[in-house]
Structure formats: C-alpha cells, structure tokens
Coordinates of C-alpha atoms in Angstrom, one line a residue:
M53 CA 1.0 5.0 -20.7
A54 CA 3.0 2.5 -20.4
V55 CA 3.3 0.8 -16.4
W56 CA 5.9 -1.0 -15.4
A57 CA 6.7 -2.0 -11.4
L58 CA 10.4 -3.1 -10.3
G59 CA 10.7 -4.9 -6.1
I60 CA 12.2 -7.4 -4.2
N61 CA 10.9 -8.3 -1.5
H62 CA 10.3 -11.1 2.1
H63 CA 9.5 -14.1 -1.2
T64 CA 12.1 -12.9 -3.7
A65 CA 15.1 -11.3 -0.9
P66 CA 16.5 -12.0 1.9
L67 CA 16.6 -8.9 5.4
D68 CA 20.3 -8.5 4.7
L69 CA 19.9 -7.6 0.3
R70 CA 16.5 -5.9 2.0
G71 CA 18.1 -3.6 3.9
R72 CA 20.2 -2.2 0.6
F73 CA 17.2 -0.9 -0.1
A74 CA 15.4 0.5 2.9
F75 CA 14.9 4.2 1.9
A76 CA 13.9 6.8 4.4
V77 CA 10.7 8.5 4.3
D78 CA 12.2 12.0 4.8
Q79 CA 14.1 11.4 1.8
M80 CA 12.0 10.4 -0.6
A81 CA 12.1 13.6 -2.7
P82 CA 15.7 13.6 -3.8
T83 CA 15.2 9.9 -4.0
L84 CA 12.2 10.2 -6.3
H85 CA 14.6 13.8 -8.4
G86 CA 17.3 10.9 -8.9
L87 CA 15.2 8.5 -10.0
R88 CA 12.7 10.2 -12.6
Q89 CA 16.2 12.5 -13.5
S90 CA 17.9 8.4 -14.0
L91 CA 14.4 7.6 -16.3
S92 CA 14.2 10.8 -18.4
Q93 CA 17.8 10.6 -20.0
G94 CA 18.3 7.1 -20.1
A95 CA 15.5 5.5 -21.0
G96 CA 13.6 6.2 -23.9
R97 CA 14.6 10.1 -22.3
H98 CA 10.6 11.0 -21.3
P99 CA 11.1 14.0 -19.1
S100 CA 7.1 13.3 -18.2
V101 CA 7.0 9.8 -15.8
E102 CA 5.8 8.8 -13.0
T103 CA 7.4 7.1 -10.2
A104 CA 6.5 6.6 -6.0
I105 CA 8.6 4.2 -4.1
I106 CA 7.6 2.0 -1.4
S107 CA 9.5 0.8 1.0
T108 CA 9.1 -1.2 4.3
C109 CA 10.2 -4.2 5.9
N110 CA 9.4 -6.8 3.7
R111 CA 9.5 -4.7 0.6
T112 CA 11.2 -1.6 -1.9
E113 CA 9.6 -1.1 -5.2
I114 CA 9.0 1.5 -7.8
Y115 CA 5.8 2.2 -9.2
C116 CA 6.4 3.9 -12.5
A117 CA 4.6 5.5 -16.3
A118 CA 5.0 6.6 -18.7
P119 CA 4.0 8.4 -22.4
M120 CA 6.3 5.0 -24.1
S121 CA 4.9 1.5 -26.1
T122 CA 6.6 -0.9 -23.8
P123 CA 8.0 -0.6 -20.7
G124 CA 11.6 -3.0 -21.8
P125 CA 14.3 -0.7 -21.7
A126 CA 13.3 1.5 -19.2
L127 CA 12.8 -1.9 -17.0
D128 CA 16.7 -2.6 -17.6
H129 CA 17.4 1.4 -16.8
T130 CA 15.0 0.8 -13.6
L131 CA 16.6 -1.8 -12.3
D132 CA 20.7 -0.7 -13.2
W133 CA 19.2 2.8 -11.2
L134 CA 18.1 0.9 -8.2
A135 CA 20.8 -1.5 -8.4
A136 CA 23.4 1.3 -7.5
S137 CA 21.1 3.0 -5.3
G138 CA 22.1 -0.1 -3.0
G139 CA 25.1 -0.9 -4.0
V140 CA 24.5 -4.1 -5.9
S141 CA 25.5 -5.8 -8.7
P142 CA 22.2 -5.2 -12.0
A143 CA 23.1 -9.3 -11.7
L144 CA 23.0 -10.3 -8.0
L145 CA 19.7 -7.9 -8.1
R146 CA 18.2 -9.1 -10.7
S147 CA 18.6 -12.8 -9.8
H148 CA 16.4 -11.8 -6.3
S149 CA 14.3 -9.2 -7.9
Y150 CA 10.9 -9.2 -10.0
S151 CA 9.4 -6.9 -12.8
L152 CA 5.5 -5.9 -14.0
E153 CA 4.2 -4.4 -17.0
N154 CA 0.6 -3.1 -17.4
G155 CA -2.0 -5.1 -16.2
L156 CA 0.0 -7.8 -13.9
V157 CA 1.9 -4.1 -11.8
A158 CA -2.6 -3.2 -11.3
R159 CA -3.6 -6.8 -10.4
H160 CA 0.2 -7.3 -7.7
A161 CA 0.2 -3.3 -6.5
F162 CA -4.4 -4.6 -5.3
R163 CA -2.9 -7.6 -3.9
V164 CA -0.1 -5.9 -1.8
A165 CA -2.7 -3.6 -0.3
S166 CA -5.3 -5.6 0.3
G167 CA -2.5 -7.8 2.1
L168 CA -2.7 -10.5 -0.4
D169 CA 1.3 -10.8 -0.8
S170 CA 2.6 -9.8 2.9
M171 CA 4.3 -12.5 5.8
V172 CA 1.0 -11.2 7.7
L173 CA -1.3 -13.0 5.1
G174 CA -3.9 -10.0 5.1
E175 CA -2.6 -7.6 7.6
A176 CA -3.4 -3.5 7.6
Q177 CA -0.2 -2.4 8.4
I178 CA 0.5 -2.0 4.6
L179 CA -2.3 -0.3 3.5
G180 CA -1.0 3.5 5.5
Q181 CA 3.0 2.4 4.6
M182 CA 1.5 2.6 0.6
K183 CA -0.7 5.2 1.4
D184 CA 2.6 7.0 2.9
A185 CA 3.8 6.8 0.0
V186 CA 1.9 7.6 -2.4
R187 CA 1.6 11.4 -0.1
A188 CA 5.5 11.3 -0.4
A189 CA 5.7 10.9 -4.5
E190 CA 3.3 13.9 -4.6
G191 CA 4.8 15.8 -2.1
A192 CA 8.1 15.1 -4.4
G193 CA 6.0 16.3 -7.7
A194 CA 6.6 12.8 -8.7
L195 CA 2.9 11.5 -9.3
G196 CA 0.8 11.9 -12.7
T197 CA -2.4 11.1 -13.1
T198 CA -1.7 6.9 -13.8
L199 CA 0.1 6.2 -10.7
N200 CA -2.5 8.8 -9.0
Q201 CA -5.7 6.5 -10.5
L202 CA -3.2 3.0 -9.8
F203 CA -3.2 3.9 -6.9
Q204 CA -6.7 5.0 -5.9
R205 CA -8.2 2.5 -7.5
S206 CA -6.0 0.0 -5.2
F207 CA -6.8 1.7 -1.8
A208 CA -10.6 0.8 -3.3
V209 CA -10.1 -2.1 -3.6
A210 CA -8.2 -2.3 -0.3
K211 CA -11.1 -1.2 1.6
E212 CA -13.6 -3.7 -0.3
V213 CA -11.3 -6.9 -0.1
R214 CA -11.6 -5.7 3.7
T215 CA -15.1 -5.0 4.0
S216 CA -16.7 -7.8 2.5
T217 CA -14.0 -11.1 2.7
D218 CA -12.8 -11.7 6.1
I219 CA -8.9 -11.8 4.6
G220 CA -7.6 -10.1 8.1
A221 CA -10.0 -11.7 10.6
H222 CA -7.4 -14.7 11.5
S223 CA -4.2 -13.4 11.1
I224 CA -0.8 -13.0 13.9
S225 CA 0.6 -9.9 13.2
M226 CA 3.9 -9.1 14.3
A227 CA 3.6 -8.1 17.6
A228 CA 1.5 -10.5 18.9
A229 CA 3.5 -13.5 16.8
A230 CA 6.7 -11.9 18.6
V231 CA 4.5 -12.2 22.0
R232 CA 4.1 -15.5 21.8
L233 CA 7.6 -16.6 21.2
A234 CA 8.4 -14.7 24.5
G235 CA 5.9 -17.0 26.4
Q236 CA 7.8 -20.5 24.8
L237 CA 10.4 -19.4 26.5
F238 CA 9.8 -17.2 29.9
E239 CA 6.7 -19.1 31.5
D240 CA 4.9 -15.1 33.0
L241 CA 5.3 -12.8 31.1
S242 CA 3.8 -10.5 33.6
Q243 CA 7.8 -10.9 35.9
I244 CA 9.5 -9.8 32.8
R245 CA 11.5 -6.3 32.2
V246 CA 10.7 -5.0 28.2
L247 CA 12.6 -3.4 26.8
F248 CA 11.6 -1.5 23.3
V249 CA 14.2 0.2 21.0
G250 CA 12.3 3.1 18.9
A251 CA 8.9 4.7 18.4
G252 CA 7.1 4.0 15.9
E253 CA 4.3 1.7 14.8
M254 CA 5.8 -1.2 15.5
I255 CA 7.1 -0.5 18.4
E256 CA 4.1 1.6 18.9
L257 CA 1.8 -2.8 18.0
C258 CA 4.6 -4.7 20.1
A259 CA 3.9 -1.7 23.0
T260 CA 0.5 -2.5 22.6
H261 CA 0.5 -6.4 22.7
F262 CA 3.5 -7.3 25.9
A263 CA 0.9 -4.3 28.1
A264 CA -1.9 -7.1 28.1
K265 CA 0.4 -9.5 29.8
N266 CA 1.2 -6.7 32.3
P267 CA 5.0 -7.2 32.1
K268 CA 6.8 -6.0 35.2
Q269 CA 8.6 -2.5 33.5
I270 CA 8.3 -1.7 29.8
A271 CA 10.9 0.8 28.6
I272 CA 11.3 2.9 25.3
A273 CA 14.9 4.2 24.1
N274 CA 14.8 6.5 21.9
R275 CA 16.7 9.3 19.7
T276 CA 15.1 11.7 20.6
L277 CA 13.1 11.8 24.4
E278 CA 10.0 13.7 23.5
R279 CA 8.7 11.1 20.5
G280 CA 9.8 8.7 23.6
E281 CA 8.5 9.7 26.6
K282 CA 5.0 10.1 25.1
L283 CA 4.3 6.3 23.6
A284 CA 6.5 5.6 27.1
T285 CA 3.0 7.6 28.9
R286 CA 0.7 5.3 27.2
F287 CA 2.3 2.4 28.3
G288 CA 2.7 3.4 32.5
G289 CA 7.3 3.1 31.2
E290 CA 9.8 4.6 31.3
V291 CA 12.1 6.3 28.8
M292 CA 16.1 6.3 28.2
R293 CA 17.9 7.8 26.3
L294 CA 19.7 5.7 22.2
A295 CA 23.3 6.2 24.1
E296 CA 21.7 5.1 27.6
L297 CA 21.5 1.1 26.2
P298 CA 24.5 -0.8 26.3
E299 CA 24.5 0.2 30.2
H300 CA 21.3 -0.5 31.1
L301 CA 20.7 -3.5 28.8
H302 CA 21.1 -6.4 30.6
E303 CA 18.0 -5.3 33.1
F304 CA 16.0 -6.6 30.6
D305 CA 14.6 -10.3 29.9
A306 CA 13.3 -9.1 26.6
V307 CA 13.7 -6.1 24.0
I308 CA 12.8 -5.2 20.7
S309 CA 13.9 -3.1 18.6
C310 CA 12.6 -1.4 15.5
T311 CA 14.7 2.3 14.4
A312 CA 15.5 3.3 10.6
S313 CA 18.7 3.7 11.2
S314 CA 21.3 2.7 8.2
L315 CA 23.6 0.5 10.8
P316 CA 23.1 -2.0 14.1
I317 CA 22.4 0.3 16.7
I318 CA 22.7 -2.8 19.1
G319 CA 25.9 -4.7 18.7
L320 CA 28.2 -7.5 20.3
G321 CA 29.5 -7.3 22.5
A322 CA 27.2 -4.5 24.0
V323 CA 25.2 -7.8 24.5
E324 CA 27.8 -9.8 25.4
R325 CA 28.3 -7.2 28.6
A326 CA 25.0 -7.9 28.9
L327 CA 24.6 -11.7 29.0
K328 CA 27.9 -11.4 31.2
K329 CA 26.0 -9.0 33.7
R330 CA 22.9 -11.0 34.2
R331 CA 24.9 -14.4 34.8
H332 CA 23.9 -15.5 31.6
R333 CA 20.3 -15.6 32.3
P334 CA 18.3 -15.4 28.7
I335 CA 17.7 -12.3 26.4
F336 CA 14.9 -13.0 24.2
M337 CA 15.3 -9.9 21.8
V338 CA 14.0 -9.6 18.1
D339 CA 14.6 -7.6 15.6
L340 CA 12.4 -5.6 13.0
A341 CA 14.2 -3.1 11.3
V342 CA 15.3 -3.5 8.5
P343 CA 18.0 -2.8 7.6
R344 CA 18.9 -4.5 10.9
D345 CA 19.5 -3.1 14.1
I346 CA 20.8 -5.4 16.3
E347 CA 24.0 -7.5 14.6
P348 CA 23.5 -10.3 13.5
E349 CA 26.2 -12.6 15.2
V350 CA 24.0 -11.9 18.7
Q351 CA 22.4 -15.1 16.9
Q352 CA 25.1 -16.8 17.8
L353 CA 25.5 -16.5 21.2
E354 CA 24.2 -19.6 23.8
D355 CA 21.5 -17.5 25.7
V356 CA 20.8 -14.9 22.8
Y357 CA 17.3 -15.9 21.3
L358 CA 16.9 -13.2 18.6
Y359 CA 14.5 -13.4 15.8
T360 CA 14.0 -10.7 12.9
V361 CA 11.5 -10.8 10.9
D362 CA 11.8 -13.0 8.1
D363 CA 12.4 -15.8 11.1
L364 CA 8.8 -14.4 12.7
A365 CA 7.1 -16.2 8.4
G366 CA 6.2 -19.2 10.1
V367 CA 4.3 -18.2 13.5
V368 CA 2.2 -15.5 11.1
Q369 CA 1.2 -18.1 9.2
T370 CA -1.0 -20.7 11.2
A371 CA -4.9 -20.3 11.0
Q372 CA -3.9 -19.9 6.9
A373 CA -6.4 -23.1 6.3
N374 CA -8.9 -20.7 7.6
R375 CA -8.4 -18.2 5.4
Q376 CA -8.5 -19.7 1.8
A377 CA -12.2 -18.5 1.5
A378 CA -11.6 -14.8 2.1
V379 CA -8.5 -14.8 -0.4
A380 CA -10.6 -16.6 -3.3
Q381 CA -13.4 -13.4 -2.3
A382 CA -10.5 -11.4 -3.2
E383 CA -9.0 -12.6 -5.1
A384 CA -11.7 -12.5 -7.1
I385 CA -12.2 -8.4 -6.0
I386 CA -9.2 -8.1 -7.7
D387 CA -9.5 -10.0 -10.9
A388 CA -12.7 -6.7 -11.3
G389 CA -10.3 -3.7 -10.4
V390 CA -7.3 -5.1 -12.6
Q391 CA -10.4 -4.8 -15.6
N392 CA -11.4 -1.7 -14.8
F393 CA -8.3 0.5 -14.4
M394 CA -6.9 -1.3 -17.5
H395 CA -10.3 -0.3 -19.2
W396 CA -10.0 2.9 -18.1
M397 CA -5.6 3.0 -19.5
E398 CA -7.1 2.1 -22.8
L399 CA -9.6 4.9 -23.1
R400 CA -7.5 7.1 -22.1
S401 CA -5.1 5.6 -25.2
P402 CA -4.4 8.1 -27.9
A403 CA -3.0 4.9 -29.8
S404 CA -6.3 3.2 -29.8
Q405 CA -9.7 2.9 -31.9
S406 CA -11.2 4.4 -28.4
G407 CA -8.7 6.9 -28.1
A408 CA -11.7 9.3 -29.1
V409 CA -13.9 8.6 -26.7
V410 CA -12.7 10.1 -23.8
P411 CA -13.2 14.1 -25.3
L412 CA -16.6 12.4 -27.0
I413 CA -17.4 11.0 -22.6
R414 CA -16.8 14.8 -21.8
Q415 CA -18.8 16.4 -24.7
L416 CA -21.7 14.2 -23.3
N417 CA -21.3 15.3 -20.2
S418 CA -20.9 19.0 -20.6
Q419 CA -24.2 18.8 -22.6
A420 CA -26.5 17.4 -20.1
D421 CA -24.6 19.8 -17.2
E422 CA -26.4 22.3 -20.4
W423 CA -29.8 21.1 -20.0
R424 CA -30.1 20.2 -16.5
A425 CA -29.0 24.1 -15.8
L426 CA -31.0 24.7 -18.3
E427 CA -34.1 22.8 -16.4
I428 CA -33.7 23.7 -12.7
A429 CA -33.4 27.3 -13.4
R430 CA -36.4 26.9 -15.2
A431 CA -38.5 24.9 -12.0
K432 CA -37.3 27.4 -9.5
K433 CA -38.4 30.3 -11.7
L434 CA -42.0 27.9 -11.3
L435 CA -41.4 27.4 -8.2
A436 CA -40.8 30.7 -7.5
K437 CA -44.5 31.6 -8.6
G438 CA -46.0 29.6 -6.4
E439 CA -46.7 26.2 -8.9
D440 CA -47.5 23.1 -7.7
I441 CA -44.1 21.1 -6.4
D442 CA -45.1 17.5 -8.2
V443 CA -46.6 19.8 -11.3
V444 CA -43.0 21.2 -11.3
L445 CA -41.4 18.3 -10.9
E446 CA -43.4 17.3 -13.5
A447 CA -42.1 19.4 -16.1
L448 CA -38.1 18.9 -15.1
S449 CA -38.2 15.4 -15.4
R450 CA -40.6 15.5 -18.9
G451 CA -37.9 18.6 -20.0
L452 CA -34.9 16.5 -19.6
T453 CA -36.0 13.3 -21.8
Q454 CA -37.5 15.4 -24.2
K455 CA -34.0 17.0 -24.3
M456 CA -32.7 13.7 -24.4
L457 CA -34.3 11.7 -26.6
H458 CA -35.0 15.0 -29.1
G459 CA -31.7 13.8 -32.3
T460 CA -31.7 10.4 -30.8
M461 CA -35.9 10.4 -32.5
A462 CA -34.7 12.6 -34.8
E463 CA -32.0 10.1 -36.3
L464 CA -34.8 6.9 -36.3
R465 CA -37.4 9.7 -38.6
A466 CA -34.4 10.1 -41.1
G467 CA -32.6 8.8 -43.7
D468 CA -32.7 6.0 -45.8
A469 CA -33.9 2.6 -44.3
D470 CA -30.9 1.2 -43.9
A471 CA -29.4 3.6 -42.1
R472 CA -32.9 3.8 -39.3
A473 CA -32.0 0.5 -39.0
Q474 CA -28.6 0.7 -37.6
T475 CA -29.5 3.2 -35.5
A476 CA -32.6 1.4 -34.5
Q477 CA -30.1 -1.0 -33.6
A478 CA -28.1 1.7 -31.1
V479 CA -31.0 2.7 -29.6
S480 CA -31.3 -0.5 -28.5
R481 CA -28.9 -1.5 -27.4
L482 CA -27.9 1.9 -25.2
F483 CA -31.3 2.7 -24.6
L484 CA -33.5 -0.4 -23.5
R485 CA -30.6 -3.2 -22.4
S486 CA -32.2 -3.5 -19.5
Q487 CA -35.8 -4.2 -20.7
S488 CA -33.8 -6.9 -23.4
K489 CA -31.7 -8.3 -19.6
N490 CA -35.2 -9.1 -18.1
G491 CA -37.1 -10.3 -21.2
L492 CA -39.2 -7.3 -21.9

C-alpha cells in the first residue's frame, strides 16, 4: 500500500485561499465519493483507494491510501482534483500546498492530532475535528484498513502526548486571545455588549471566555433559533435570527462570528450603518470563519477593529518558550509512533520478505488459543471434581508450557550438529532475550 497526503494550512496559504477549500461536514460524503471516483479513474485506476478529508479554519488536508508502488501520479491527480474543487489553477494550489508520502504522512498526521502543527500550539480542538473527519469518511464508506490504522494510531499518539507532556499547559486558545484583544480596546469588559454569530463549538468556546468577564449583554445570532436558544440560555443571553442581525448590529460593542456560511453574512454597508447609529463609537470584531463571515473591506473602516484567525496568530504564540521542552518530548513520542506504523505497513506488504509474517502470526495465535482452550476446559473439569485450586493452576500452567515448548524441544534434539546449533541460536534469541539482557 502507498499512503499520501495533500494539504494547505495557515503556514502555507492565506486566509482567502484556504476559504476556497472549506468542505462542509454535511457534504463530506458526496465530496469523498467524487474524490474516490476521480482517483480510481485517473491515478492508476485503483477502485479500492481509501480517502479522508480534514477541513477546518486552519487547514484542508486530503489523506489517501491505495495498492500501488509509488503515489507520485496519484498525488498529481489529487492536486488537480482539489484545485478544480476550489476553482483555482493547479499551479497556484501547488505553490501554497504540501504533499507527503508514506512515513511523512504518518508523522504529519500524528503532529496534527497532537496539536504540534496548530496555530495554537498544543490546542485540543483539532483532535475532535480529526475524529469527526474519520467518522465522516467511515460513514461514506471511504475509509479502509490502512487509513483507519493511521488515524487510530494518530489518536493514540495524541493521547500519549497530552498525558505524558505539558504541551497544552501554556497554550492560549483563539477564544482567550479574542478576550485579550477586546481587553486592549475596552477598559472594562463588564460594560460591553457582545454579539456571537453562529452557535458551533468555536462560538461556544468564545462565549464561555467572554461570559467569565460578566459583560453587560450577551446575544446569539443563528440561522436556526433552536440551537441559538440553547447556547443563549446557558449564558443568560438573548437570541435572534441571522436575518435580524443588520438592524441590531449597532447595539453591540463586540461581534464574534464563526459560521459555516460560504459567503460573508456581515457586509460593509451593514457595518457602516451600524457605526453611524453608534456615532462612531468603536466596534471590536473577530471573524473566526473560513471562508470569511465578515467582508474584508470592513477592516478599512476607521472605527472598526477587525481580526481574523490569521491576525490572532501573534497573540496565541505567547509563552512559546515555556513549551519547548514539552515539544521535544512530544516529538519523541511521535517518532516512536511513526516507526510502529511503518513497521505495521511493512508487515502487510506482500512484496516484502516479511509479507508471509502476518498469516504466520495468525496461525500462531490460533494455535495458542486452541492450546489455551484445551487447558482451560481441563482445569474446569478438575475444579468441578473438587480438586484444590492450587493443584489445578499448577496443572494448567504445566500443560500450557509443555504444549508451547514441545516443538522447540523436538527440534533441539533432531537433525545434525549444524541444524541443532542454528536452532539453539534461534531459541536463545526468541525465548531467552530477557535473561541475556540482564546478564543471566
């Protein structure tokens, strides 16, 4: 199997370009179907190609796996498909994207899951987004054994990184950064009115941080009132429909927006009218959406302080020095995870000399299970007859030991001297490793 990945993120592409490649979760199934169909027809014509897409405000990444010797042509075809989906030329996308193969794919996925590739170093939200992407790929029937292993190992590595290091201990979230910036503009956050546009996870995080400052008013504007009301009730706020937003915009000192809209929902004209009604009292605005929720021209208005996800990068990178030791620990954990994944890939490769190992392992496990079942059945019979439990356990352990060593003992006694010497070396390597390491 070959594994490859293609992506753009906040390191390689500007916000507006990333916005062209934002895939909605509810459209992920047909999107993945289209990608698989395109790859199966154009990149080596492999109908069994596995695919998954991670799409967040900071990144869009395509992960693929297929039975082929090299993913080079498939990578080119993946780039062409993604460029077409975003309405840009392959040359432009190539200049802002990155492509990875095999072990480098695993390393990247593990770093992303662990929060090492995030704008907010060590943030945990990306892990949930990756799990959502995997569930979507599973639901679409696009995930196979290889990618499933890649992502499950990513989650396991991320868990180990978070439990074994302090990678997230000093992180500053986007939500906390927004509050910090608002505090630089307004002397007392308890005297401001805050409007949140949307009702997703990011808005919930922002609302939680702002609510801790006890603002004068909190309001939620959302396309559906039911979800907005649920969030508003939690924070003692009000709720309105998105259609009502323009006529109420002037009432708020801070506006934080993050929706899944494909087009801006707060236009230049609406903000200009709001400023006029406010007699040009300043408005603090944060646009966390990709694509943008707020027209970029709004940033040119004299009394508006508009920040995008990319503008927050400088704020969230504070305390970077305090995390360097944790990063080094995390990278070591990731290195081990990559080696384990590549070893798993090698064992499954029919072209490698170890390709026969997997069936052999299955046979060994099957034989061991058969021996275990026989000895357990024998032990249960002895217990039913009233035998002492210590005697039964002794018999069970002796029976298992004899079964497992019978073939080895027979080989050590059979054959000529050279064959017995080779067998002895193999037995020492397989069964006496711990003793030799300890000098016994």
